[in-house]
Each structure stands twice: as structure tokens, then as C-alpha cells.
Short mmCIF file of C-alpha atoms in Angstrom, two decimals:
data_model
loop_
_atom_site.label_atom_id
_atom_site.label_comp_id
_atom_site.label_asym_id
_atom_site.label_seq_id
_atom_site.Cartn_x
_atom_site.Cartn_y
_atom_site.Cartn_z
CA ASP A 1 60.94 157.74 71.27
CA CYS A 2 58.33 156.11 74.12
CA SER A 3 57.17 158.40 76.46
CA TRP A 4 53.74 158.28 78.82
CA SER A 5 51.99 161.23 77.68
CA ASP A 6 52.57 160.46 74.24
CA LEU A 7 50.60 157.12 75.33
CA VAL A 8 48.19 158.34 76.95
CA MET A 9 47.15 160.53 74.37
CA ALA A 10 47.64 158.51 71.47
CA SER A 11 45.01 156.35 73.57
CA GLY A 12 42.49 158.25 74.82
CA ARG A 13 41.74 159.50 69.98
CA GLN A 14 42.46 155.45 69.30
CA VAL A 15 39.28 155.33 72.21
CA VAL A 16 37.31 158.25 71.15
CA HIS A 17 38.04 157.42 66.98
CA GLU A 18 36.92 153.54 67.31
CA GLU A 19 34.15 154.61 69.95
CA MET A 20 32.72 156.94 66.48
CA HIS A 21 33.03 154.09 63.85
CA ARG A 22 30.81 151.84 65.92
CA LEU A 23 28.11 154.04 66.94
CA VAL A 24 27.72 156.05 63.07
CA PRO A 25 29.50 153.97 60.99
CA GLY A 26 28.28 155.83 57.59
CA ALA A 27 30.38 158.69 59.16
CA THR A 28 33.80 157.80 57.18
CA ARG A 29 31.18 157.66 54.15
CA SER A 30 30.90 160.91 53.80
CA ARG A 31 33.13 163.62 55.14
CA SER A 32 34.59 167.15 55.39
CA PRO A 33 38.07 167.95 54.28
CA ALA A 34 39.13 168.80 57.63
CA ALA A 35 37.78 165.05 59.02
CA GLU A 36 39.62 163.72 56.19
CA GLU A 37 42.27 165.07 57.27
CA GLY A 38 41.63 164.47 60.68
CA ASP A 39 41.39 160.64 59.61
CA ASN A 40 44.91 160.86 57.91
CA GLU A 41 46.48 162.81 61.30
CA ASP A 42 43.90 159.49 64.05
CA GLY A 43 46.07 157.20 61.17
CA ALA A 44 49.29 158.06 62.38
CA MET A 45 48.60 158.73 65.79
CA SER A 46 47.73 154.50 64.99
CA GLN A 47 51.02 153.58 64.09
CA THR A 48 52.56 156.05 66.92
CA VAL A 49 49.76 153.64 69.32
CA ARG A 50 51.11 150.10 67.55
CA LEU A 51 54.81 151.23 68.33
CA THR A 52 54.54 152.65 71.39
CA GLN A 53 53.00 149.36 72.34
CA THR A 54 55.38 147.06 71.35
CA CYS A 55 57.78 149.08 73.36
CA VAL A 56 55.69 148.94 77.08
CA PHE A 57 55.74 145.13 75.78
CA VAL A 58 59.44 145.00 75.03
CA VAL A 59 60.03 147.17 78.40
CA VAL A 60 57.22 145.07 81.06
CA ILE A 61 59.08 141.42 79.08
CA ALA A 62 63.22 142.75 80.11
CA VAL A 63 61.09 143.64 84.01
CA LEU A 64 59.79 140.58 84.16
CA ALA A 65 63.25 138.35 82.99
CA MET A 66 65.47 140.93 85.25
CA PHE A 67 63.12 139.83 88.42
CA THR A 68 62.75 135.90 87.77
CA LEU A 69 66.45 135.64 87.75
CA HIS A 70 67.28 138.23 90.79
CA LEU A 71 64.49 135.89 92.56
CA MET A 72 66.29 132.41 90.88
CA ARG A 73 69.74 133.98 91.97
CA PRO A 74 70.74 131.66 94.79
CA ASP A 75 71.33 133.82 98.25
CA PRO A 76 75.36 133.65 99.22
CA LYS A 77 75.16 133.06 102.68
CA ALA A 78 72.65 130.50 102.24
CA GLU A 79 75.37 128.79 99.50
CA ALA A 80 77.59 126.96 101.84
CA PRO A 81 76.28 125.71 104.93
CA SER A 82 77.15 125.85 108.63
CA PRO A 83 79.18 122.75 109.09
CA ARG A 84 76.98 120.55 110.89
CA GLU A 85 74.47 121.32 108.21
CA ARG A 86 76.61 120.26 105.89
CA VAL A 87 76.62 117.06 104.10
CA VAL A 88 79.55 115.19 103.51
CA LEU A 89 78.79 112.11 100.56
CA PRO A 90 80.55 109.38 100.82
CA GLU A 91 83.79 108.17 98.75
CA PRO A 92 82.75 105.98 96.27
CA PRO A 93 84.38 102.26 97.33
CA LEU A 94 87.21 100.78 95.79
CA GLU A 95 87.64 97.20 95.14
CA ARG A 96 91.14 96.05 97.59
CA PRO A 97 91.82 92.15 99.00
CA PRO A 98 90.63 91.90 102.21
CA SER A 99 92.42 92.56 104.83
CA PRO A 100 93.73 89.67 106.61
CA PRO A 101 92.73 89.48 110.44
CA ALA A 102 95.79 91.22 113.23
CA GLU A 103 96.22 87.09 114.21
CA ALA A 104 97.35 85.69 111.23
CA GLU A 105 99.63 89.58 110.38
CA GLU A 106 100.62 89.08 114.11
CA SER A 107 102.29 85.44 112.98
CA ALA A 108 103.27 85.63 109.49
CA SER A 109 105.86 88.56 111.10
CA LEU A 110 106.86 86.35 113.67
CA ASP A 111 107.09 84.00 111.30
CA SER A 112 109.39 84.94 109.53
CA ASN A 113 111.94 86.01 111.58
CA ARG A 114 111.40 82.58 114.00
CA VAL A 115 114.02 79.81 113.76
CA ASN A 116 112.90 76.38 114.41
CA GLU A 117 114.34 75.79 117.75
CA THR A 118 114.03 71.57 117.42
CA GLU A 119 115.58 71.90 114.44
CA CYS A 120 118.52 74.61 114.81
CA TYR A 121 119.53 74.36 117.90
CA TYR A 122 121.98 72.14 118.80
CA ALA A 123 123.26 72.00 122.01
CA TYR A 124 127.77 71.66 122.60
CA ASP A 125 128.73 68.63 122.48
CA GLY A 126 132.21 69.65 123.09
CA LEU A 127 134.03 68.30 119.51
CA PRO A 128 135.38 69.72 118.76
CA LYS A 129 136.68 72.03 121.66
CA GLU A 130 135.37 75.02 121.74
CA ASP A 131 134.57 75.75 125.13
CA CYS A 132 135.11 79.59 125.56
CA PHE A 133 133.03 79.85 122.31
CA CYS A 134 130.67 77.80 123.61
CA GLN A 135 129.93 80.23 126.77
CA ARG A 136 130.35 83.88 124.53
CA ALA A 137 127.67 82.60 122.62
CA ASN A 138 125.47 81.62 125.88
CA ASN A 139 124.92 77.76 124.54
CA LYS A 140 122.84 75.82 127.51
CA ALA A 141 125.39 73.20 128.09
CA CYS A 142 128.36 75.47 129.16
CA ARG A 143 126.20 77.94 130.99
CA ASP A 144 126.42 76.34 134.02
CA MET A 145 130.78 75.88 133.41
CA PRO A 146 133.29 77.99 134.79
CA CYS A 147 134.94 80.29 132.46
CA SER A 148 137.87 79.04 130.08
CA CYS A 149 137.86 82.64 127.94
CA PRO A 150 141.86 84.34 128.50
CA ASN A 151 139.75 87.60 129.29
CA GLY A 152 137.64 86.15 130.67
CA CYS A 153 133.37 86.08 130.66
CA ASP A 154 131.91 88.73 132.28
CA ALA A 155 128.44 90.23 129.77
CA HIS A 156 129.97 93.37 129.52
CA LEU A 157 132.53 91.94 127.14
CA THR A 158 129.72 90.82 125.45
CA TRP A 159 127.05 91.89 123.18
CA ARG A 160 123.48 89.90 123.09
CA HIS A 161 121.46 89.06 120.71
CA LYS A 162 118.12 86.92 119.61
CA HIS A 163 120.40 84.57 118.18
CA SER A 164 123.47 85.03 118.32
CA THR A 165 125.83 86.72 120.05
CA THR A 166 128.86 89.72 119.32
CA PHE A 167 132.18 90.05 121.30
CA LYS A 168 134.99 91.88 120.89
CA ASN A 169 138.25 89.99 118.63
CA LEU A 170 141.17 89.54 119.84
CA LYS A 171 142.96 90.34 116.47
CA VAL A 172 143.44 93.56 114.99
CA ALA A 173 142.25 94.87 110.94
CA VAL A 174 145.29 95.86 109.39
CA GLY A 175 145.07 98.64 106.70
CA CYS A 176 142.43 100.80 108.39
CA VAL A 177 142.67 104.44 106.56
CA SER A 178 140.36 105.80 109.72
CA GLN A 179 138.60 103.37 111.00
CA ASP A 180 139.46 101.43 114.62
CA PRO A 181 141.20 98.69 114.00
CA THR A 182 139.69 96.53 116.44
CA GLY A 183 137.62 93.49 115.58
CA LEU A 184 134.11 91.48 116.58
CA LEU A 185 133.26 88.72 116.06
CA THR A 186 129.31 87.28 116.59
CA VAL A 187 128.38 83.48 116.51
CA PRO A 188 125.21 82.18 116.85
CA GLU A 189 123.35 80.50 119.79
CA SER A 190 123.91 77.01 118.39
CA HIS A 191 126.77 75.28 117.36
CA PHE A 192 127.55 75.09 114.29
CA GLN A 193 131.31 74.47 113.84
CA ASP A 194 131.56 76.16 110.74
CA ILE A 195 129.19 77.32 107.26
CA ARG A 196 128.40 74.33 105.80
CA TYR A 197 127.42 72.80 109.69
CA LEU A 198 125.05 75.88 108.93
CA LYS A 199 123.94 75.15 106.09
CA THR A 200 123.37 71.62 106.11
CA TRP A 201 121.68 71.18 110.26
CA CYS A 202 119.93 74.27 109.45
CA PRO A 203 118.54 74.30 106.07
CA THR A 204 114.95 76.11 107.12
CA GLY A 205 116.37 79.22 109.51
CA SER A 206 120.12 79.37 108.13
CA HIS A 207 119.65 83.00 106.03
CA ILE A 208 117.94 84.45 109.51
CA ILE A 209 120.41 83.24 111.52
CA MET A 210 122.73 84.74 108.81
CA ALA A 211 120.99 87.78 108.25
CA GLU A 212 121.22 88.63 112.49
CA MET A 213 125.03 87.75 112.92
CA LEU A 214 125.70 90.67 110.19
CA ARG A 215 122.68 92.64 111.39
CA GLU A 216 122.83 92.10 115.03
CA SER A 217 127.27 92.76 114.18
CA PHE A 218 127.32 96.37 112.21
CA ILE A 219 125.05 97.27 115.07
CA THR A 220 126.95 96.94 117.60
CA TYR A 221 129.72 97.88 115.06
CA ARG A 222 128.67 100.93 115.19
CA LEU A 223 127.41 101.64 118.53
CA ILE A 224 131.24 100.57 120.49
CA LEU A 225 133.86 101.31 117.19
CA GLY A 226 132.27 104.26 115.40
CA ARG A 227 130.16 104.70 111.51
CA GLY A 228 131.41 103.93 108.28
CA ALA A 229 130.54 101.01 106.13
CA VAL A 230 132.58 98.33 107.87
CA ARG A 231 133.70 94.86 106.01
CA GLN A 232 131.75 90.90 106.55
CA CYS A 233 133.30 87.64 106.29
CA VAL A 234 132.92 84.94 106.64
CA HIS A 235 136.07 81.41 107.03
CA SER A 236 135.06 78.66 104.60
CA ALA A 237 134.66 74.94 106.25
CA GLY A 238 138.54 74.23 106.30
CA ARG A 239 139.84 78.30 106.63
CA VAL A 240 138.55 78.14 110.48
CA SER A 241 141.02 78.65 113.51
CA GLN A 242 137.77 78.23 116.12
CA GLN A 243 135.62 75.49 115.71
CA TRP A 244 132.87 77.88 115.47
CA LEU A 245 131.37 79.34 113.09
CA HIS A 246 131.76 82.93 113.34
CA LEU A 247 131.20 86.06 111.35
CA HIS A 248 134.61 88.75 111.13
CA THR A 249 132.98 92.48 111.47
CA PHE A 250 136.22 94.63 110.63
CA CYS A 251 136.93 97.72 109.22
CA ALA A 252 136.21 98.21 105.06
CA ASP A 253 139.57 99.60 103.99
CA GLY A 254 141.35 96.53 106.22
CA VAL A 255 142.70 92.79 106.52
CA LEU A 256 141.98 90.59 109.25
CA ASP A 257 143.08 86.77 109.69
CA GLY A 258 144.19 87.03 106.01
CA MET A 259 141.04 87.83 104.83
CA PRO A 260 139.42 89.58 102.01
CA SER A 261 141.02 86.69 100.04
CA GLY A 262 139.67 84.02 98.00
CA PRO A 263 136.12 82.37 97.17
CA GLU A 264 137.49 79.21 98.70
CA ASN A 265 139.34 80.86 101.66
CA ALA A 266 136.49 83.19 102.84
CA TRP A 267 133.29 85.45 102.07
CA CYS A 268 133.49 89.35 102.35
CA GLY A 269 130.85 91.61 101.53
CA THR A 270 131.07 95.46 102.57
CA MET A 271 127.33 97.04 104.49
CA ARG A 272 127.19 100.05 104.54
CA ASP A 273 123.87 100.21 106.12
CA VAL A 274 121.78 97.95 108.48
CA SER A 275 119.39 97.38 106.12
CA GLN A 276 121.43 95.01 103.49
CA ALA A 277 121.31 92.31 105.63
CA ASP A 278 119.12 89.89 104.07
CA ALA A 279 120.88 90.73 101.29
CA LEU A 280 124.19 89.30 102.44
CA ALA A 281 123.06 87.01 104.54
CA GLU A 282 121.47 85.37 101.10
CA SER A 283 124.84 85.74 99.16
CA VAL A 284 126.41 83.70 102.20
CA MET A 285 124.30 80.79 102.06
CA GLN A 286 124.67 80.91 98.21
CA TRP A 287 128.82 80.81 97.93
CA ALA A 288 128.16 78.01 101.02
CA GLU A 289 126.28 76.38 98.36
CA HIS A 290 128.08 76.70 95.86
CA LEU A 291 130.82 75.43 97.79
CA TYR A 292 129.67 72.48 99.55
CA GLY A 293 126.00 71.70 97.13
CA VAL A 294 122.90 73.67 97.97
CA ALA A 295 120.76 72.87 100.23
CA SER A 296 117.99 69.66 99.96
CA GLY A 297 115.88 71.96 102.74
CA HIS A 298 115.17 69.30 105.41
CA LEU A 299 118.43 68.14 107.89
CA PRO A 300 119.64 65.55 105.94
CA ASP A 301 119.50 61.02 107.30
CA SER A 302 122.31 60.30 104.56
CA CYS A 303 125.66 60.71 103.22
CA MET A 304 123.91 61.26 100.18
CA ASP A 305 122.46 64.39 101.53
CA MET A 306 125.46 65.82 103.46
CA GLY A 307 128.21 65.19 101.87
CA CYS A 308 130.98 62.88 103.45
CA GLN A 309 133.65 64.92 106.66
CA ILE A 310 130.62 65.95 108.41
CA ARG A 311 129.41 64.64 111.76
CA GLY A 312 125.79 64.53 112.28
CA LEU A 313 124.01 66.81 115.28
CA GLY A 314 120.85 66.19 117.29
CA GLY A 315 122.11 62.49 117.28
CA ARG A 316 122.12 62.03 113.68
CA CYS A 317 125.04 59.69 111.86
CA SER A 318 127.17 61.06 110.80
CA CYS A 319 129.80 60.79 107.13
CA SER A 320 132.73 62.32 108.99
CA ALA A 321 136.06 60.00 109.19
CA ASP A 322 135.50 59.29 113.28
CA CYS A 323 131.93 58.17 112.48
CA ALA A 324 132.64 54.63 112.96
CA ARG A 325 134.64 54.82 116.46
CA PHE A 326 131.41 56.68 118.00
CA SER A 327 129.40 53.65 115.88
CA ASN A 328 127.41 56.49 114.33
CA CYS A 329 127.84 56.39 110.53
CA CYS A 330 125.42 56.66 108.30
CA ARG A 331 124.19 53.29 105.66
CA ASP A 332 125.13 54.57 103.10
CA TYR A 333 129.09 55.99 104.93
CA ARG A 334 130.60 53.07 103.20
CA ASN A 335 129.83 53.28 99.75
CA VAL A 336 130.05 57.38 99.24
CA CYS A 337 133.33 58.05 101.13
CA PRO A 338 134.87 54.48 101.55
CA PHE A 339 138.66 56.77 100.24
CA ARG A 340 137.53 59.23 103.41
#
């Protein structure tokens, strides 16, 4: 045990003993038994002193270590700086491709939905005669004509879109289980006689026009007739009753104007969401290419490009049977379409 009283007494005795040896060097050579006994007692005391000093040293070191740790401990109040003092380091930069200018993004967005008016807009020339559809389509050649539609040409009968118009069909669908049997027709503003004319005379904009017709007819159907899936159908070129391209929209489980039927007669698809418009438009144009050849990507100027039994639009040459009457046959007409 290490106590402060023992420490002081032992230290005093040790100092006296060492001082005597220094002053009287021979004092330890001739001693009495009592002195020898005192020396033994002093030796034992010296061991006690050393032990005590060791204990004191350990205690002092421990106290100093605890004090040092206390000084090194961070102040909890200073650990979280105030919002004003807190420094926020920026995130390391990420490698991203440079963003295009805002003008470029806007231009790309517009181009994706823009139809080349010079290439894809054709004024109605009266051939074949479809004055009512021309007026409903709002084609520029018919805007000043008197109305020729049996149920009128009032604005409330039509729903106009960017490149097309939707109106109610005079015919109704049969077999509609839970939906209104009323059918809708959607026509492009530009005069395309049928799906073949759209593919041939609007090679770069046909998909955009068809996607709009599908999308807007679906939205209009839900607006005026109710929700649910719809059936979208397009006649093939030889099966149309009206010589102006039109899209039929009616109940999903119904039949209208002989559709759905085989692919040689019509294309039909079921549309459940407006997001399907682009995919369905792609399907329509692939069907048209299967029937009438792959679109060339440019406006044709020969029967080899456009095929036979088709008129030229916009003052271009024709490969139809009446081209000789109008003196606008393509140069290769007699070679490519001699028996047409």
C-alpha cells in the first residue's frame, strides 16, 4: 500500500542515512549490533521507498494521461458549426457530355413534329370530287366554297388539329358491347386520295401525319364518346368509298364499314393509350409499304419510282390511266405501265 505518511517517513530516513555515509565514510565498518539492526531496518525501508516511488510515478503518469486526453477531447458545442459557419464542399465534377444550346434543343423538338409543307401539303384540285371532305379537312382550296356536306359545315361539328380534322361519321359501328356505336373520321388537311398517296407524296412526313391522326382521334373519341379502348382502321387504296384519306375510329369490339378485315382490304389496330400513336403509325406505314412498295425517301418523278395507277400531285407527272388526257404522263409511262 502506498500512503503519503509512509512516503514522507521513508524518504526522511533514507536522506539521513545517506548523509551519514557521506560525512563519516567509515561509520559502516565498525558498528554495534544495534547499528547493524538499524541498517537492516533502513534497507527494508529503502525497498519500501522505491516501491512507493514507483507507485507515485505510475499515479502521476496516469493523471497526466487523463488530463491530456481531456484536453484533446473536442468540445461538443463546437463540433457542429452553425449554418452560417458550416462550409459545404462542392461535389466532385461528373463527366457528362456537353448539353446542346437551348436553341438547338428547341429546333430538334420542332423538327420531330414538323411536316415539310412544300413537300406534303397539296391543295384540292377537284380530282376526284370530294368537296365535303375538302371542306371538313379545312384544305385551303375549299375554305371559300359553299358548304356541300349533308349535315352542314358548322365549326361545332369538327375538331381541328395541327395537320388534320376529326368529325363524326354518318355510319355507326355494330357489335359494340359497352361503348357508344358512333364512329369518328379523321382526315388530313392536305389532299391525299388514300394511304398510297400519303406514302408516295409525303415520304418524309407520312409518319408524323398518321401519328397525329391516330393520337387526336383517340383524344377526341374520349372527349365526346367516353373512355376505353378504340379500334383504329384505314382502308387500302382500292377499297375506299371516299377519295380522301381518312382514319376510322370506333368501339374496340365493333365492326364498321366492313372493318376489320384482311390486310389487303384494311389495316386495323386497337389503341388503349395515347402513347401508342407513334408505334401504330409505324405499323400503318409498314403495311402500306408492304402493299405499294417501300417509300423512296424523295418525291418520285417516274413510274418506276411511284408505280402505276397513281396521279402526280403538285404539278408532277402522273402514271394513272388518264394521264394522256391531261398530258402529264411520266416519260417512262408507256414502258412501265403499257397495259395498265
